PDB file of C-alpha atoms in Angstrom:
ATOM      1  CA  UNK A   1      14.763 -84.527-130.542  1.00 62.00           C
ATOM      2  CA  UNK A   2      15.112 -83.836-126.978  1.00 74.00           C
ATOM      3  CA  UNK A   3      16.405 -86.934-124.895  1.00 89.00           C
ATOM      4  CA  UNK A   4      13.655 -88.652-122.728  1.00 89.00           C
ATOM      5  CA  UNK A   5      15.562 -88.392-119.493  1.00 91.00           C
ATOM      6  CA  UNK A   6      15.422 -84.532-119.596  1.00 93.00           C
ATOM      7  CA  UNK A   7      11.691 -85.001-119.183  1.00 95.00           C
ATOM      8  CA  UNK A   8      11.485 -85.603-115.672  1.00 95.00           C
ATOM      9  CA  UNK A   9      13.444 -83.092-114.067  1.00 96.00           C
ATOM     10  CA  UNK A  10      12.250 -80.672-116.242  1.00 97.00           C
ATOM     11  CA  UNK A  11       8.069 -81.782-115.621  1.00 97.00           C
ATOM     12  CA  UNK A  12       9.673 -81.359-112.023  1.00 98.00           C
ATOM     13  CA  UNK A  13      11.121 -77.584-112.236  1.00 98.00           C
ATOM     14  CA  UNK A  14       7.989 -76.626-114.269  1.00 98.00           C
ATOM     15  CA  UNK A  15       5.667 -77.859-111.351  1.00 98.00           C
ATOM     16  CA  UNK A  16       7.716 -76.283-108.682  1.00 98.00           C
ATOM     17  CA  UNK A  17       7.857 -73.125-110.615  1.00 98.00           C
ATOM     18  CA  UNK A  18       3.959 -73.378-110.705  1.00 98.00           C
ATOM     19  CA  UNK A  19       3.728 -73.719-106.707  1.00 98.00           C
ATOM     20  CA  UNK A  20       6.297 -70.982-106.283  1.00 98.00           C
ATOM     21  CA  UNK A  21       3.676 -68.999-108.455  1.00 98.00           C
ATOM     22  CA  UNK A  22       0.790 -70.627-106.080  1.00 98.00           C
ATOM     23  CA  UNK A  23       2.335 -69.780-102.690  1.00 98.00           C
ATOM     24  CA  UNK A  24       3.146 -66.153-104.017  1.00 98.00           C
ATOM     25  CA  UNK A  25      -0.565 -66.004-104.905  1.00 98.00           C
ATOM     26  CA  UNK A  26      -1.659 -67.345-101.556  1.00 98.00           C
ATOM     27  CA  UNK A  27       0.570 -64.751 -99.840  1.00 98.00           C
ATOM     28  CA  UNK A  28      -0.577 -61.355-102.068  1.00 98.00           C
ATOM     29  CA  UNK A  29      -4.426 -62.747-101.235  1.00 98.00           C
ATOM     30  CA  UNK A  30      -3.304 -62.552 -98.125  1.00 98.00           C
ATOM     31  CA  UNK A  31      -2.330 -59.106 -97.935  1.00 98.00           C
ATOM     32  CA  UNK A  32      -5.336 -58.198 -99.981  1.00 98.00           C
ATOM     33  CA  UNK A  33      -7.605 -59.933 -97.137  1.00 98.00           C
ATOM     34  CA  UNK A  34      -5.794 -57.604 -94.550  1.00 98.00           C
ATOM     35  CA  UNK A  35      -6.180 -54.265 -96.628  1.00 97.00           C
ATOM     36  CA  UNK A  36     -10.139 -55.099 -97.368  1.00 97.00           C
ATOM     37  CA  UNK A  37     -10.782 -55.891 -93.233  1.00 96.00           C
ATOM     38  CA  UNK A  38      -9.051 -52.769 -92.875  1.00 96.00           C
ATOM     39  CA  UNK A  39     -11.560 -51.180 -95.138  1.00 96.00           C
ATOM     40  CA  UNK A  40     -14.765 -52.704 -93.750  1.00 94.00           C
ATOM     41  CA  UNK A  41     -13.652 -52.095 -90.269  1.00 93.00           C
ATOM     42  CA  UNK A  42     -12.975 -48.034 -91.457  1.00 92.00           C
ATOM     43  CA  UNK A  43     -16.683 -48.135 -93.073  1.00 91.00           C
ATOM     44  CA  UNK A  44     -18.204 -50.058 -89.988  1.00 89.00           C
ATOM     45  CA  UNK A  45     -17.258 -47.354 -87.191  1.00 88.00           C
ATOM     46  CA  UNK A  46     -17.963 -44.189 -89.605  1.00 88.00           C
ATOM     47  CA  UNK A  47     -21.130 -42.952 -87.398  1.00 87.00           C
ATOM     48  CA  UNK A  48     -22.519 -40.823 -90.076  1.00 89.00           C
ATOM     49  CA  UNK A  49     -23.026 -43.916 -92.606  1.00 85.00           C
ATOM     50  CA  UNK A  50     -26.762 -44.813 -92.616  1.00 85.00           C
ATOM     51  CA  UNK A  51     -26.695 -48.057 -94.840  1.00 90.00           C
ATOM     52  CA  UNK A  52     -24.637 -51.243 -96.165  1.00 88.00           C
ATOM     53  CA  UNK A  53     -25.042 -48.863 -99.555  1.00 92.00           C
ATOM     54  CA  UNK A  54     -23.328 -46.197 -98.240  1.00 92.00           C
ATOM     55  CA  UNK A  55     -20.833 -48.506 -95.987  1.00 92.00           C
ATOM     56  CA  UNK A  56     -20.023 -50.179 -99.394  1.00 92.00           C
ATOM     57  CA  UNK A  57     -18.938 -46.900-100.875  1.00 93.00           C
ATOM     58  CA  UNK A  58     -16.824 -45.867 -98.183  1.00 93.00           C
ATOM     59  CA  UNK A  59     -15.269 -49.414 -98.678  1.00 94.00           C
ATOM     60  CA  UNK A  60     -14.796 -48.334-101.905  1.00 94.00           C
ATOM     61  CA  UNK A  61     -13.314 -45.308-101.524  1.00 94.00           C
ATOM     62  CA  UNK A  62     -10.869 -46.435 -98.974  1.00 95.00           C
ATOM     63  CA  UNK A  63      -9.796 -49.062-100.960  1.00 96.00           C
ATOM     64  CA  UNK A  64      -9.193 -47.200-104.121  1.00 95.00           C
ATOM     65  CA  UNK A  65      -6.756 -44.291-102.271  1.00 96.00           C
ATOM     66  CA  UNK A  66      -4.749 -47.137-101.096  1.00 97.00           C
ATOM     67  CA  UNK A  67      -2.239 -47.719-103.467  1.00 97.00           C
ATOM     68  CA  UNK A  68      -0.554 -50.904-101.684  1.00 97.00           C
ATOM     69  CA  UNK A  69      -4.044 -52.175-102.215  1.00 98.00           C
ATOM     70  CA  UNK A  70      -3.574 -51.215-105.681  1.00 97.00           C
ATOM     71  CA  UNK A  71      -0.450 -52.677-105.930  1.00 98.00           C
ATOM     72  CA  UNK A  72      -1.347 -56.040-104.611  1.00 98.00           C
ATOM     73  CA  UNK A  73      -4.676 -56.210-106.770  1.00 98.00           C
ATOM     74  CA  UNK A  74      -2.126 -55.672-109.837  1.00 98.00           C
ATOM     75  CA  UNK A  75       0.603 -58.121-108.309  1.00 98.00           C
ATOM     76  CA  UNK A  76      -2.277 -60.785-107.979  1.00 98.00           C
ATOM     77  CA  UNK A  77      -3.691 -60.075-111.327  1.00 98.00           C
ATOM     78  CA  UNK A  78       0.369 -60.449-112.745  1.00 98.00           C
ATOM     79  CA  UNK A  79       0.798 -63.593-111.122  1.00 98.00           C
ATOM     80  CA  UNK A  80      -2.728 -65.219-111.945  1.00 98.00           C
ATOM     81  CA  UNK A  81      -1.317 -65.047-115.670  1.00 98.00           C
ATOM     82  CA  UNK A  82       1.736 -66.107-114.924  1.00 98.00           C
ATOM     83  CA  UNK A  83       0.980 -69.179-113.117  1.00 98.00           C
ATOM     84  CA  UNK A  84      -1.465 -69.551-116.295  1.00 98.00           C
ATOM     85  CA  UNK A  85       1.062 -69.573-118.338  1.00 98.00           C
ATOM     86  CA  UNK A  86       3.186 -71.668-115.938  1.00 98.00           C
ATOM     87  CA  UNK A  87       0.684 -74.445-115.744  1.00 98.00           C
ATOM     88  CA  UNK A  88       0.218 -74.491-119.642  1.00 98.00           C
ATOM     89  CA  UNK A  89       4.564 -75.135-119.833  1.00 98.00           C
ATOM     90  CA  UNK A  90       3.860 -78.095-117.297  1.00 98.00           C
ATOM     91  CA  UNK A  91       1.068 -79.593-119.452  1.00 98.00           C
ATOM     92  CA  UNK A  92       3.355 -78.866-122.770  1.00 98.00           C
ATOM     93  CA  UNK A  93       6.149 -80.604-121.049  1.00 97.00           C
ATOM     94  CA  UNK A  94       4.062 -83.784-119.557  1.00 97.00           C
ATOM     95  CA  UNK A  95       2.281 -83.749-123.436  1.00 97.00           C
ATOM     96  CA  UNK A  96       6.253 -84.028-124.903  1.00 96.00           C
ATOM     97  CA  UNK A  97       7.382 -86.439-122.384  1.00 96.00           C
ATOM     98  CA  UNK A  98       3.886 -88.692-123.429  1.00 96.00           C
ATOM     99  CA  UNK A  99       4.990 -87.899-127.126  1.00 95.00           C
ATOM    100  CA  UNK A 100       8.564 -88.951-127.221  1.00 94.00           C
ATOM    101  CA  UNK A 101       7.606 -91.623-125.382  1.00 95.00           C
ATOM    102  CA  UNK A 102       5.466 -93.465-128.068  1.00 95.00           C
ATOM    103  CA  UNK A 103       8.034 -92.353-130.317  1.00 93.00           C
ATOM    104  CA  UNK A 104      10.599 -94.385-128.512  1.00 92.00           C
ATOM    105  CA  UNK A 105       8.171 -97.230-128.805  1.00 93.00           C
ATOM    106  CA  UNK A 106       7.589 -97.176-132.216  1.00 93.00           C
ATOM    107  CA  UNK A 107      11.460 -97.127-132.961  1.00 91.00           C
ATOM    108  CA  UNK A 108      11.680-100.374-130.822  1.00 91.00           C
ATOM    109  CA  UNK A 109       8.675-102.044-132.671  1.00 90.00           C
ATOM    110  CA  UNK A 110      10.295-100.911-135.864  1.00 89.00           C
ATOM    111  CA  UNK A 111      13.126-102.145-135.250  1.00 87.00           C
ATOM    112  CA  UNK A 112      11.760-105.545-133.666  1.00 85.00           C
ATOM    113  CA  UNK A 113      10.173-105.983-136.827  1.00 85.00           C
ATOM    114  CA  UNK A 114      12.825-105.669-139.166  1.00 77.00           C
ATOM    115  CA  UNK A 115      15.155-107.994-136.917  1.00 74.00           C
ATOM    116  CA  UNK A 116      12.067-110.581-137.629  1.00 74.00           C
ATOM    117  CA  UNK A 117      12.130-109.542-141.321  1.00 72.00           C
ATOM    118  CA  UNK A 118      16.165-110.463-141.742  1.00 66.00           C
ATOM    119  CA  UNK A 119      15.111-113.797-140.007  1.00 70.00           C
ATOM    120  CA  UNK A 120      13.126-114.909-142.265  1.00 65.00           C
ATOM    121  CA  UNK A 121      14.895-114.454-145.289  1.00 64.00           C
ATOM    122  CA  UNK A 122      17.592-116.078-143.291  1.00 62.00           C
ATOM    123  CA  UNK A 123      19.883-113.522-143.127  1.00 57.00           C
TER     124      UNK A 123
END
């Protein structure tokens, strides 16, 4: 059994693990942002495109040659599950620290009780 003051600072690491995930997120959606204006600005001053149909397809097609678009669609989708899995370690934790907390109680009340026990037969 794991001792209750390792609880905190590890609830603490696993949260700030889960906003380094967050801000790496933020930061690839970022980029992502960038490379799609990029792409609706190509598909907005192509003179020979006749409708949003055909401006989305161009979107499209810039968007899929460029592989640090690529890239950054993958990094995002990499990171999404790892902060997943991040946040689901923080909830673990924060469920172990609520566990071995009651446990601790019920140790004390156990052994309240038996003190009270040995009183009364007047030991």
């Amino acid at each position: 059994m794991v001792q209750l003051s390792y609880y905190p600072s590890a609830i603490a690491q696993a949260a700030q693990r889960v906003n380094e995930i967050d801000s790496q997120l933020m930061a690839v959606q970022h980029q992502i942002n960038r490379f799609e204006g990029n792409a609706d600005r190509v598909a907005a001053f192509e003179m020979d495109l006749k409708n949003d149909a055909q401006r989305k397809s161009r979107r499209f097609e810039v968007l899929l040659v460029n592989q640090e678009y690529q890239q950054a669609v993958d990094m995002q989708m990499r990171l999404s599950v790892e902060k997943a899995n991040a946040i689901a370690h923080l909830e673990y934790l924060r469920n172990q620290f609520s566990v071995a907390k009651l446990e601790a109680r019920l140790a004390i009340a156990q052994q309240l009780s038996d003190f009270e026990s040995l009183e009364l037969v007047g030991l």
